[in-house]
Amino acid sequence: MRRSLLFLLLAVGLLTTLPSVASASATYFTTAQILREFFPSSEKVTYRKVQLTPAQAESLRARLGYKPAKSEYVIFVAMTGEKVDGYAVIDDERGQHEPITFGVKLSPEGKVERQEVMVYREKYGEEITDPRFRAQFVGKGPKDPIRAGRDVDVISGATISSRSMAVGVRRAVALVDELVLHPAKPAEG
Amino acid sequence: MLLRSLITLGLILSFAPAPALAQNPAEAGGEGGVAARTSDEGPRLELDGLEEAAPATAAAPLHAPAESFSVRLDPGITLSDRAAAIIDRTTIGGYGEHDFVVPQQGTTTFVAHRYVVFIYSRISERISTATEVEFEFAGSPLKRDGVLSFGEVLLEFSVVDVMLTDWMTFRAGVILVPFGAYNLRHDAPAQELPERPIAYTTVVPTTWFESGAGFLGQFGLGEHSRLTYEIYAINGLDAKILDGQGFRAARGSNLEDNNNDKAIVGRVAYSPWLGLELGFSGYTGAYDRINNRVNMVNGDMFWRLGSLDLHGEAVWAFIDPGFVQGFRDGSPANTRDRVPTRMRGYYGQADYHFRIEPFFELLPEEWHDGYFTASVRYEEKDTDMEFVTAAGDAAKLTVGLNIRPVPAYALKQAFSLEQNGASGVQPHLWSSRFFPDSNWQYIASVAYLF
């Protein structure tokens, strides 16, 4: 029995010194890192700060079903020369207990090309960082529902985080469409 | 013997090649080496003046440097600083479930079914702890038949995890026994029907918890496939194995084991793609002091087809002939009742999620993404396959409809028909006596996660 315990301690000791150890940190990307990941071949990435007008806020509310939490959003724009390579939105969406920070890369036409979790703070539900979950968002555009349980499969055991990501990506798509690609013309006075 | 098996498993797994997991922070861009890898590449970032606009949390490291974990141990700091150092890393949450039951026979009643508090905390970067404290039927005191008695306040899950590699975590404490999928995912807000499957409160005594230790983890098999595993040595079931109750009274040996044998339990699940999971579980352990054993196997399946979820499980238990005995000398628990030798049970359930758009438009704005779920479940249990009895044999058909205005709150209702073995004939839905002999029950329930 004593020998078995010694073996157990030895095994645990060996395991903890293996080179293929994982980092327990759940910060996957900083803002600069995600933008370089999203647009590795672009010449530059800049941004547009958009202060929501009452009309835009109302239009987003109608599209999303809720009023956006912020009054100002930042849309990152990747350029090569005068050509737009794509857009990116970095935002937070509430998980079960904590906010999940995520990034969405969109094509010049406003379709999702990639989605990444940047900071995950919950104890459970980190399965939403799995590539097979994130791949579901690729190709989604303003005309897609992007709703968990409809065109986005949720992960068992990470249901709330899955739904949070669907809500977040849907908002990112709507923001780029509403604020950059098809901005409402100001009312003539 | 059991420890040696665990060690061997651990060593084998430790020398297997580490799979490429999703978004490994060390590769994808943590604050460490990845930043160095990517910082010289990519486009020029013209983000001056943006610091306030970009999420500050994304640019800041999530966890403070490891040294800060020692703050709470510093004898020189104030109690409030120590509390702040702990609270900063601790998450509190939980769930609750409250029912209103209308039986065909008996009294209608409200039931304060369960209130569970979660406490999660990081001890260090790699070590974390998670605990669930359950107050069942409002805890203590419990009033039954007009008499106040001890109620139930339980640690049903209380573990400390050590993350060894991406694919292996060492867990010790009060383990949620990985036998079948239902026991692992039993939280009320995660379920669509208010009642647990009858075989999965008896043959698999959900919530099944035992003291023990072992390993869990996940392997990526290609881009879309995943293999998850959990394997533990636990104190295991004792000899309180009875027809009707199944293993319910034999679980939960947190203070002591009734023998020197440690049970081994594990579950392996294969998911070829998101939305499909196939699981297999096994349990073996002696239930008394003369090495009479319980061996159990369970298969589970979950398949998501758009808005339709199909899931089900089947369990078989093979028990060496014996008696309810083997507790300490003189214990009244040594009743010497006969122990059933075989048990079985299963359920199959379909959940269909749908929306009625005009209805949700009428609701407050935060509920516009809500949805309905319609469910149907058929199930059977047999806690002694040698005899057909009223308590031990049952077949049950349940239909349910719930609404979730937000994912974390479910208002459920279910209507069930249950036929037992009182007539001496094995109950089945397809027998001519199912509908005439069944008793009905209606339950409305609220379940919420916070």
XYZ file of C-alpha atoms in Angstrom:
639
model
C 0.000 0.000 0.000
C 2.799 2.376 0.977
C 4.698 1.469 -2.204
C 1.597 2.217 -4.260
C 1.307 5.645 -2.706
C 4.954 6.356 -3.485
C 4.351 5.327 -7.088
C 1.331 7.614 -7.226
C 3.351 10.567 -5.936
C 6.105 9.764 -8.421
C 3.614 9.619 -11.293
C 2.069 12.945 -10.371
C 5.541 14.443 -10.031
C 6.527 13.185 -13.448
C 3.381 14.501 -15.028
C 3.826 17.954 -13.637
C 7.328 18.233 -15.124
C 6.388 17.176 -18.634
C 7.220 19.672 -21.348
C 3.777 19.597 -22.940
C 2.219 21.467 -20.079
C -0.690 23.785 -20.554
C -1.121 27.324 -19.502
C -4.088 27.768 -17.207
C -4.464 31.374 -18.254
C -7.602 32.066 -20.201
C -6.310 35.148 -21.977
C -5.935 33.943 -25.540
C -5.378 37.188 -27.396
C -4.742 40.809 -26.630
C -6.238 43.421 -28.935
C -3.001 43.853 -30.895
C -2.453 40.121 -31.186
C -5.934 39.369 -32.492
C -5.720 42.095 -35.123
C -2.404 40.703 -36.361
C -3.913 37.223 -36.404
C -6.956 38.416 -38.330
C -5.093 40.484 -40.915
C -1.558 39.103 -41.314
C -1.084 40.384 -44.866
C -2.752 43.774 -44.642
C -0.672 46.942 -44.793
C -2.356 48.563 -41.850
C -5.211 48.249 -39.434
C -6.950 51.366 -38.299
C -10.311 51.961 -36.677
C -13.495 53.941 -36.780
C -15.164 55.106 -33.607
C -18.884 55.379 -34.161
C -21.073 57.234 -31.727
C -24.556 55.781 -32.081
C -27.168 58.285 -33.145
C -30.647 57.786 -31.681
C -31.759 56.467 -35.087
C -28.892 53.964 -35.252
C -29.507 52.853 -31.685
C -33.174 52.323 -32.489
C -32.369 50.497 -35.716
C -29.935 48.199 -33.881
C -32.487 47.630 -31.157
C -35.031 46.593 -33.758
C -32.570 44.228 -35.448
C -31.098 42.701 -32.325
C -34.142 42.692 -30.090
C -32.378 44.660 -27.359
C -30.724 48.040 -26.979
C -26.928 47.849 -27.462
C -25.125 48.282 -24.158
C -22.682 50.896 -25.411
C -23.310 54.275 -26.958
C -20.066 54.111 -28.961
C -18.516 51.205 -30.846
C -15.129 50.703 -32.455
C -14.914 49.013 -35.847
C -11.403 48.002 -36.868
C -10.638 48.338 -40.563
C -7.790 46.477 -42.303
C -6.463 48.153 -45.457
C -3.969 47.456 -48.211
C -3.549 50.638 -50.189
C -7.044 51.963 -50.725
C -8.599 48.505 -50.607
C -10.475 47.328 -47.522
C -9.334 43.829 -46.561
C -11.908 43.364 -43.852
C -13.351 44.521 -40.567
C -13.056 43.401 -36.986
C -15.163 43.934 -33.886
C -13.884 43.323 -30.369
C -16.561 43.265 -27.715
C -17.751 41.662 -24.468
C -20.806 39.486 -23.963
C -21.983 38.250 -20.599
C -21.446 34.535 -19.933
C -22.944 32.688 -17.001
C -21.189 34.840 -14.429
C -18.463 36.805 -16.174
C -18.051 38.716 -19.435
C -16.512 36.858 -22.357
C -14.268 39.027 -24.528
C -14.340 37.990 -28.167
C -13.223 39.141 -31.588
C -14.986 38.742 -34.923
C -13.321 39.172 -38.305
C -15.639 40.132 -41.163
C -15.125 40.258 -44.895
C -15.484 43.541 -46.819
C -19.052 42.375 -47.536
C -19.783 41.943 -43.818
C -19.690 38.150 -43.567
C -17.963 36.409 -40.694
C -14.575 34.993 -41.629
C -13.357 34.070 -38.173
C -14.402 34.283 -34.544
C -12.116 33.968 -31.542
C -12.551 34.047 -27.791
C -9.976 36.498 -26.461
C -10.546 36.276 -22.716
C -12.530 33.555 -20.995
C -13.134 34.061 -17.298
C -15.617 31.350 -16.336
C -14.646 28.167 -14.503
C -16.534 25.967 -16.964
C -17.740 26.244 -20.545
C -14.370 26.921 -22.167
C -15.397 24.449 -24.884
C -16.645 27.459 -26.852
C -13.015 28.060 -27.812
C -13.115 24.751 -29.689
C -12.531 25.264 -33.444
C -15.550 23.135 -34.354
C -17.819 25.451 -32.371
C -16.265 28.624 -33.758
C -16.376 27.294 -37.320
C -20.170 27.516 -37.245
C -20.020 31.290 -37.492
C -17.936 31.383 -40.656
C -19.949 32.669 -43.605
C -22.758 34.134 -41.499
C -23.970 37.508 -42.642
C -26.596 40.123 -41.852
C -29.374 37.974 -43.320
C -28.600 34.944 -41.145
C -30.388 34.470 -37.818
C -27.148 33.628 -35.889
C -29.207 32.286 -33.036
C -28.258 29.429 -30.739
C -30.460 26.439 -31.350
C -31.431 27.632 -34.840
C -28.353 28.002 -37.011
C -25.767 27.745 -34.226
C -25.429 24.471 -32.310
C -24.820 24.891 -28.611
C -22.323 22.747 -26.744
C -23.752 20.497 -24.050
C -22.292 21.607 -20.756
C -21.485 25.035 -22.184
C -24.995 26.070 -23.158
C -24.974 29.580 -21.778
C -21.503 30.406 -23.097
C -22.525 29.060 -26.519
C -25.597 31.270 -26.553
C -23.537 34.235 -25.404
C -21.211 33.822 -28.366
C -24.127 33.611 -30.784
C -25.526 36.840 -29.327
C -22.109 38.501 -29.543
C -21.389 37.491 -33.141
C -24.875 38.500 -34.224
C -24.298 41.928 -32.728
C -20.888 42.269 -34.389
C -22.382 41.459 -37.792
C -25.197 43.957 -37.232
C -22.782 46.679 -36.078
C -20.615 46.458 -39.180
C -23.648 46.287 -41.444
C -25.483 49.112 -39.730
C -22.608 51.469 -38.970
C -20.159 50.894 -41.840
C -21.604 49.072 -44.818
C -25.144 50.395 -44.896
C -25.297 53.416 -42.608
C -28.684 55.063 -42.446
C -28.760 58.416 -44.164
C -29.311 61.280 -41.742
C -32.793 62.676 -41.886
C -33.068 65.821 -43.961
C -34.009 68.817 -41.919
C -4.011 -2.925 -7.040
C -6.344 -0.113 -7.897
C -3.754 2.535 -7.195
C -1.271 0.695 -9.369
C -3.804 0.638 -12.205
C -4.344 4.370 -11.893
C -0.610 5.035 -11.878
C -0.111 2.880 -14.934
C -2.881 4.717 -16.733
C -1.407 8.042 -15.729
C 2.061 7.112 -16.935
C 0.775 5.763 -20.248
C -1.234 8.912 -20.860
C 1.601 11.164 -19.783
C 3.934 9.891 -22.480
C 1.342 9.999 -25.264
C 1.842 12.880 -27.678
C 0.010 15.993 -26.592
C -2.796 16.732 -29.021
C -3.233 20.159 -30.503
C -6.098 21.576 -28.550
C -8.302 24.437 -29.483
C -6.828 27.831 -28.887
C -4.017 26.658 -26.688
C -3.063 29.940 -25.076
C 0.591 29.065 -25.350
C 0.207 28.887 -29.115
C -2.591 31.242 -29.839
C -1.523 34.324 -28.067
C -1.249 34.418 -24.312
C 0.698 37.129 -22.684
C 3.882 35.141 -22.965
C 5.666 33.613 -25.918
C 2.958 34.105 -28.449
C 3.093 37.819 -28.232
C 6.749 37.573 -29.117
C 5.962 35.287 -32.036
C 3.361 37.562 -33.541
C 4.543 40.981 -32.506
C 6.960 41.341 -35.414
C 4.474 40.116 -37.976
C 1.253 41.365 -39.429
C 0.061 44.793 -40.422
C 0.959 48.164 -39.021
C -1.534 48.998 -36.309
C -2.693 52.571 -36.295
C -4.489 52.435 -32.993
C -3.133 55.457 -31.191
C -5.700 56.920 -28.879
C -7.789 53.797 -28.892
C -6.902 52.499 -25.460
C -10.154 53.623 -23.941
C -12.271 52.244 -26.719
C -10.845 48.745 -26.987
C -11.967 46.460 -24.190
C -9.475 47.063 -21.442
C -10.013 43.564 -20.204
C -8.790 42.096 -23.445
C -5.474 43.860 -23.351
C -4.836 43.192 -19.689
C -3.690 39.827 -18.416
C -6.633 37.936 -17.017
C -4.810 36.672 -14.006
C -2.337 38.565 -11.938
C 1.196 37.168 -11.777
C 1.550 33.935 -9.873
C 3.260 35.694 -6.984
C -0.003 37.405 -6.115
C -1.406 34.064 -4.991
C 0.921 34.276 -2.024
C -0.720 37.510 -0.902
C -3.427 35.703 0.958
C -0.819 33.706 2.861
C 1.200 36.730 3.890
C 0.787 37.009 7.672
C 1.486 40.734 7.496
C -1.552 41.753 5.452
C -4.839 42.880 6.841
C -7.868 40.631 6.898
C -9.609 42.831 4.351
C -6.655 42.571 1.948
C -6.651 38.829 2.407
C -10.375 38.670 1.740
C -9.903 40.809 -1.368
C -7.177 38.469 -2.618
C -9.545 35.519 -2.262
C -12.712 37.145 -3.545
C -10.890 38.387 -6.598
C -10.441 34.760 -7.675
C -13.713 33.329 -6.449
C -16.983 32.998 -8.297
C -20.265 32.312 -6.565
C -23.301 31.067 -8.426
C -25.859 28.334 -8.254
C -29.267 27.116 -9.288
C -32.662 26.434 -7.822
C -35.729 24.376 -8.621
C -39.244 24.687 -7.212
C -42.167 22.454 -8.168
C -45.928 22.335 -7.954
C -47.111 18.724 -8.055
C -50.610 17.498 -8.851
C -50.778 13.700 -8.520
C -53.711 11.499 -9.499
C -53.590 10.003 -6.016
C -52.404 12.016 -3.039
C -52.200 15.704 -2.241
C -51.275 18.610 -4.438
C -48.269 20.413 -3.058
C -45.578 22.977 -3.646
C -42.114 21.522 -3.235
C -39.015 23.597 -2.482
C -37.022 21.000 -4.323
C -33.437 22.158 -4.317
C -31.241 25.183 -3.960
C -27.612 24.706 -4.869
C -24.770 27.153 -4.298
C -21.606 26.918 -6.414
C -18.291 28.246 -5.226
C -15.401 28.198 -7.687
C -11.993 29.556 -6.868
C -8.496 29.505 -8.275
C -5.867 28.568 -5.738
C -3.070 29.144 -8.225
C -2.746 29.321 -11.996
C -3.011 25.544 -12.268
C -4.930 24.587 -9.162
C -8.590 25.348 -8.664
C -11.426 24.189 -6.482
C -15.137 23.809 -7.111
C -17.890 23.019 -4.633
C -21.641 22.648 -4.807
C -23.669 22.797 -1.613
C -27.206 21.512 -1.978
C -30.160 22.328 0.229
C -32.783 19.764 -0.716
C -36.366 20.390 0.382
C -35.135 23.619 1.983
C -32.500 21.810 4.022
C -32.873 21.409 7.740
C -35.246 21.088 9.475
C -37.392 18.972 7.176
C -41.060 18.644 8.046
C -42.759 15.382 7.160
C -46.012 13.982 8.563
C -46.194 17.008 10.808
C -42.867 16.253 12.476
C -39.679 18.278 12.137
C -36.606 16.161 11.500
C -33.193 16.467 9.954
C -33.259 17.652 6.381
C -30.600 17.412 3.756
C -27.730 19.814 3.302
C -25.053 18.090 1.282
C -21.733 18.582 -0.422
C -22.640 16.750 -3.616
C -19.547 17.957 -5.392
C -16.408 19.362 -3.842
C -13.147 18.871 -5.676
C -9.728 20.345 -6.082
C -8.281 20.124 -9.587
C -4.632 20.181 -10.584
C -4.155 20.861 -14.280
C -1.225 18.645 -15.262
C -1.373 19.010 -19.044
C -3.873 20.259 -21.601
C -5.341 16.785 -21.664
C -5.042 15.616 -18.064
C -6.291 17.077 -14.801
C -5.891 15.378 -11.440
C -9.059 15.649 -9.360
C -9.628 14.718 -5.715
C -12.499 15.240 -3.296
C -16.205 14.540 -3.451
C -16.508 13.375 -7.040
C -19.588 13.594 -9.233
C -19.452 9.960 -10.352
C -18.910 9.799 -14.133
C -21.373 7.008 -14.755
C -23.691 7.952 -17.591
C -24.336 11.405 -18.983
C -27.322 12.305 -16.829
C -25.451 12.213 -13.528
C -22.830 14.531 -14.945
C -25.379 16.986 -16.363
C -28.148 16.712 -13.803
C -28.479 20.433 -13.006
C -32.163 21.337 -13.173
C -31.795 24.380 -15.467
C -29.969 22.203 -17.999
C -32.860 19.730 -18.167
C -36.034 20.212 -20.151
C -38.332 18.022 -18.019
C -38.825 18.670 -14.308
C -38.341 15.068 -13.183
C -35.224 12.963 -13.560
C -35.511 9.634 -15.391
C -36.708 6.918 -12.996
C -33.785 4.592 -13.758
C -31.377 7.476 -13.241
C -32.450 8.075 -9.663
C -32.308 4.385 -8.738
C -30.080 2.122 -10.853
C -27.869 5.168 -11.373
C -28.582 7.088 -8.160
C -28.358 10.662 -9.461
C -26.980 12.766 -7.884
C -24.326 10.088 -7.374
C -21.326 11.404 -5.506
C -18.472 9.592 -3.760
C -15.148 10.480 -2.185
C -12.245 9.612 -4.408
C -9.509 10.735 -6.765
C -8.530 10.287 -10.401
C -8.001 11.909 -13.735
C -10.074 13.638 -16.412
C -9.316 15.323 -19.693
C -9.932 15.622 -23.394
C -8.109 14.663 -26.566
C -8.611 16.274 -29.919
C -8.846 13.641 -32.653
C -8.521 15.658 -35.823
C -10.240 18.948 -36.441
C -13.750 17.985 -35.400
C -13.567 14.871 -33.222
C -13.085 14.854 -29.479
C -12.521 12.109 -26.933
C -13.202 12.965 -23.309
C -12.522 10.746 -20.340
C -12.911 10.638 -16.582
C -11.617 7.801 -14.409
C -11.550 7.642 -10.619
C -10.941 5.389 -7.656
C -13.774 5.985 -5.188
C -15.045 4.516 -1.942
C -17.937 3.101 -3.912
C -21.336 1.643 -3.192
C -22.038 -0.212 0.033
C -24.473 -3.056 0.672
C -27.658 -0.971 1.043
C -28.880 -2.260 -2.306
C -32.635 -2.732 -2.453
C -35.412 -3.422 -4.914
C -37.262 -0.177 -5.558
C -34.493 2.132 -4.368
C -31.801 0.513 -6.452
C -28.425 1.877 -5.360
C -29.793 5.113 -3.925
C -29.120 4.235 -0.281
C -25.768 2.632 -1.148
C -24.108 5.818 -2.481
C -22.382 8.717 -0.843
C -19.656 7.192 1.328
C -17.902 10.416 2.190
C -16.880 9.698 5.789
C -15.820 6.079 5.519
C -15.749 3.070 3.260
C -17.359 -0.181 4.353
C -14.461 -2.247 3.006
C -10.867 -1.952 1.810
C -11.813 -2.346 -1.823
C -11.856 0.855 -3.846
C -14.286 0.957 -6.733
C -13.158 2.055 -10.181
C -15.536 4.113 -12.291
C -15.008 5.861 -15.578
C -16.641 7.271 -18.647
C -15.277 7.707 -22.137
C -17.187 9.841 -24.624
C -16.530 10.216 -28.322
C -17.885 13.173 -30.242
C -17.206 12.873 -34.004
C -18.664 16.328 -34.583
C -20.400 19.048 -32.626
C -23.911 17.867 -31.849
C -23.228 14.141 -31.560
C -21.754 12.396 -28.533
C -21.590 8.710 -27.697
C -20.569 7.703 -24.189
C -19.706 4.476 -22.441
C -19.338 4.112 -18.676
C -18.241 1.296 -16.410
C -18.202 0.671 -12.667
C -16.779 -2.174 -10.617
C -16.446 -2.420 -6.869
C -17.062 -4.670 -3.870
C -20.189 -3.760 -1.933
C -19.549 -5.799 1.218
C -16.623 -7.186 3.197
C -16.498 -10.563 1.482
C -15.785 -9.149 -1.971
C -19.224 -9.519 -3.477
C -19.166 -7.032 -6.312
C -21.337 -4.652 -8.257
C -20.457 -4.370 -11.951
C -22.301 -1.875 -14.094
C -22.212 -0.658 -17.667
C -23.999 2.282 -19.249
C -24.304 3.620 -22.763
C -25.429 7.154 -23.534
C -26.096 9.121 -26.701
C -26.810 12.755 -27.532
C -27.627 13.857 -31.080
C -28.638 17.355 -32.128
C -30.480 17.666 -35.436
C -31.135 21.361 -35.910
C -33.813 22.292 -33.394
C -34.316 18.690 -32.322
C -32.262 17.062 -29.573
C -32.371 13.281 -29.234
C -30.805 11.710 -26.189
C -31.003 8.544 -24.211
C -29.178 6.108 -21.982
C -29.337 2.480 -20.966
C -27.851 0.879 -17.866
C -27.333 -2.692 -16.695
C -26.129 -3.712 -13.239
C -24.789 -7.177 -12.374
C -24.575 -7.845 -8.647
C -23.051 -10.839 -6.904
C -25.657 -12.599 -4.713
C -25.416 -11.370 -1.159
C -27.124 -9.594 1.673
C -27.401 -6.119 3.170
C -24.572 -6.632 5.608
C -20.889 -5.883 6.024
C -21.286 -2.693 8.011
C -19.495 -2.470 11.360
C -20.475 -5.070 13.937
C -23.701 -4.284 15.705
C -24.815 -1.709 13.146
C -28.568 -1.735 12.525
C -27.674 -1.320 8.850
C -26.894 -5.071 8.738
C -30.476 -6.064 7.928
C -29.447 -9.147 5.934
C -32.134 -8.409 3.345
C -31.454 -10.114 0.057
C -29.612 -7.982 -2.495
C -31.036 -7.964 -6.056
C -28.704 -9.620 -8.545
C -29.569 -7.731 -11.715
C -31.006 -4.326 -12.537
C -31.649 -2.430 -15.725
C -33.170 0.783 -16.952
C -33.254 3.168 -19.865
C -34.807 6.324 -21.235
C -35.134 7.959 -24.624
C -36.041 11.621 -24.942
C -36.686 14.086 -27.746
C -36.622 17.866 -27.169
C -37.807 20.219 -29.898
C -36.918 23.914 -29.546
C -39.144 26.425 -31.292
C -40.245 30.018 -31.296
C -43.562 31.739 -31.904
C -42.304 35.098 -33.140
C -45.407 37.237 -32.507
C -45.574 35.942 -28.948
C -41.999 36.914 -28.095
C -42.474 40.343 -29.680
C -45.150 40.996 -27.059
C -42.781 40.237 -24.192
C -40.341 42.660 -22.555
C -37.298 43.396 -24.687
C -34.849 41.207 -22.762
C -37.026 38.154 -23.474
C -37.177 38.566 -27.246
C -34.634 35.772 -27.764
C -36.637 33.312 -25.672
C -37.854 29.973 -26.923
C -40.155 27.059 -26.194
C -39.184 23.433 -25.853
C -41.566 20.518 -26.363
C -40.344 17.220 -24.937
C -41.372 13.598 -24.864
C -39.642 10.878 -22.874
C -40.257 7.170 -22.480
C -38.435 5.228 -19.804
C -38.364 2.019 -17.826
C -36.663 0.779 -14.682
C -36.301 -2.652 -13.130
C -34.385 -2.716 -9.856
C -34.658 -6.498 -9.440
C -34.909 -8.433 -12.661
C -35.814 -11.676 -10.839
C -39.137 -10.290 -9.612
C -41.830 -7.938 -10.812
C -42.862 -5.629 -7.967
C -44.808 -2.398 -7.519
C -41.778 -0.518 -6.228
C -39.132 -1.996 -8.456
C -40.679 -2.057 -11.924
C -42.086 0.900 -13.794
C -42.706 2.248 -17.269
C -43.345 5.955 -17.705
C -44.342 8.253 -20.539
C -43.882 12.008 -20.095
C -44.729 14.953 -22.316
C -43.584 18.424 -21.429
C -43.628 21.997 -22.600
C -41.418 24.712 -21.236
C -40.515 28.281 -22.003
C -37.153 29.915 -21.478
C -37.424 33.708 -21.783
C -33.670 33.695 -21.162
C -31.470 30.590 -21.199
C -30.930 30.667 -17.442
C -34.615 30.575 -16.477
C -37.036 27.801 -17.404
C -40.717 27.581 -16.627
C -41.530 23.909 -17.139
C -44.613 21.775 -17.104
C -44.957 18.073 -17.661
C -47.703 15.464 -17.687
C -46.759 11.849 -17.107
C -48.339 8.417 -17.066
C -46.627 5.753 -15.004
C -47.482 2.070 -14.761
C -45.807 -0.021 -12.077
C -45.464 -3.766 -11.620
C -48.201 -4.110 -8.996
C -50.128 -6.504 -11.239
C -47.161 -8.835 -11.397
C -46.718 -8.201 -15.114
C -43.694 -6.356 -16.447
C -44.947 -2.844 -17.358
C -44.390 -1.596 -20.905
C -45.879 1.184 -23.016
C -46.771 -1.367 -25.666
C -48.714 -3.622 -23.281
C -52.479 -3.355 -23.436
C -52.593 -2.483 -19.725
C -50.324 0.563 -19.866
C -52.970 3.268 -20.253
C -55.684 1.663 -18.076
C -53.253 0.846 -15.235
C -51.184 4.031 -15.241
C -51.368 6.818 -12.707
C -51.020 10.349 -14.019
C -49.155 13.281 -12.551
C -48.796 16.930 -13.533
C -45.819 19.028 -12.488
C -45.154 22.706 -13.029
C -41.681 23.786 -12.142
C -39.319 26.737 -12.249
C -35.586 26.223 -12.600
C -33.028 28.977 -12.693
C -29.321 29.482 -12.804
C -27.612 32.472 -11.285
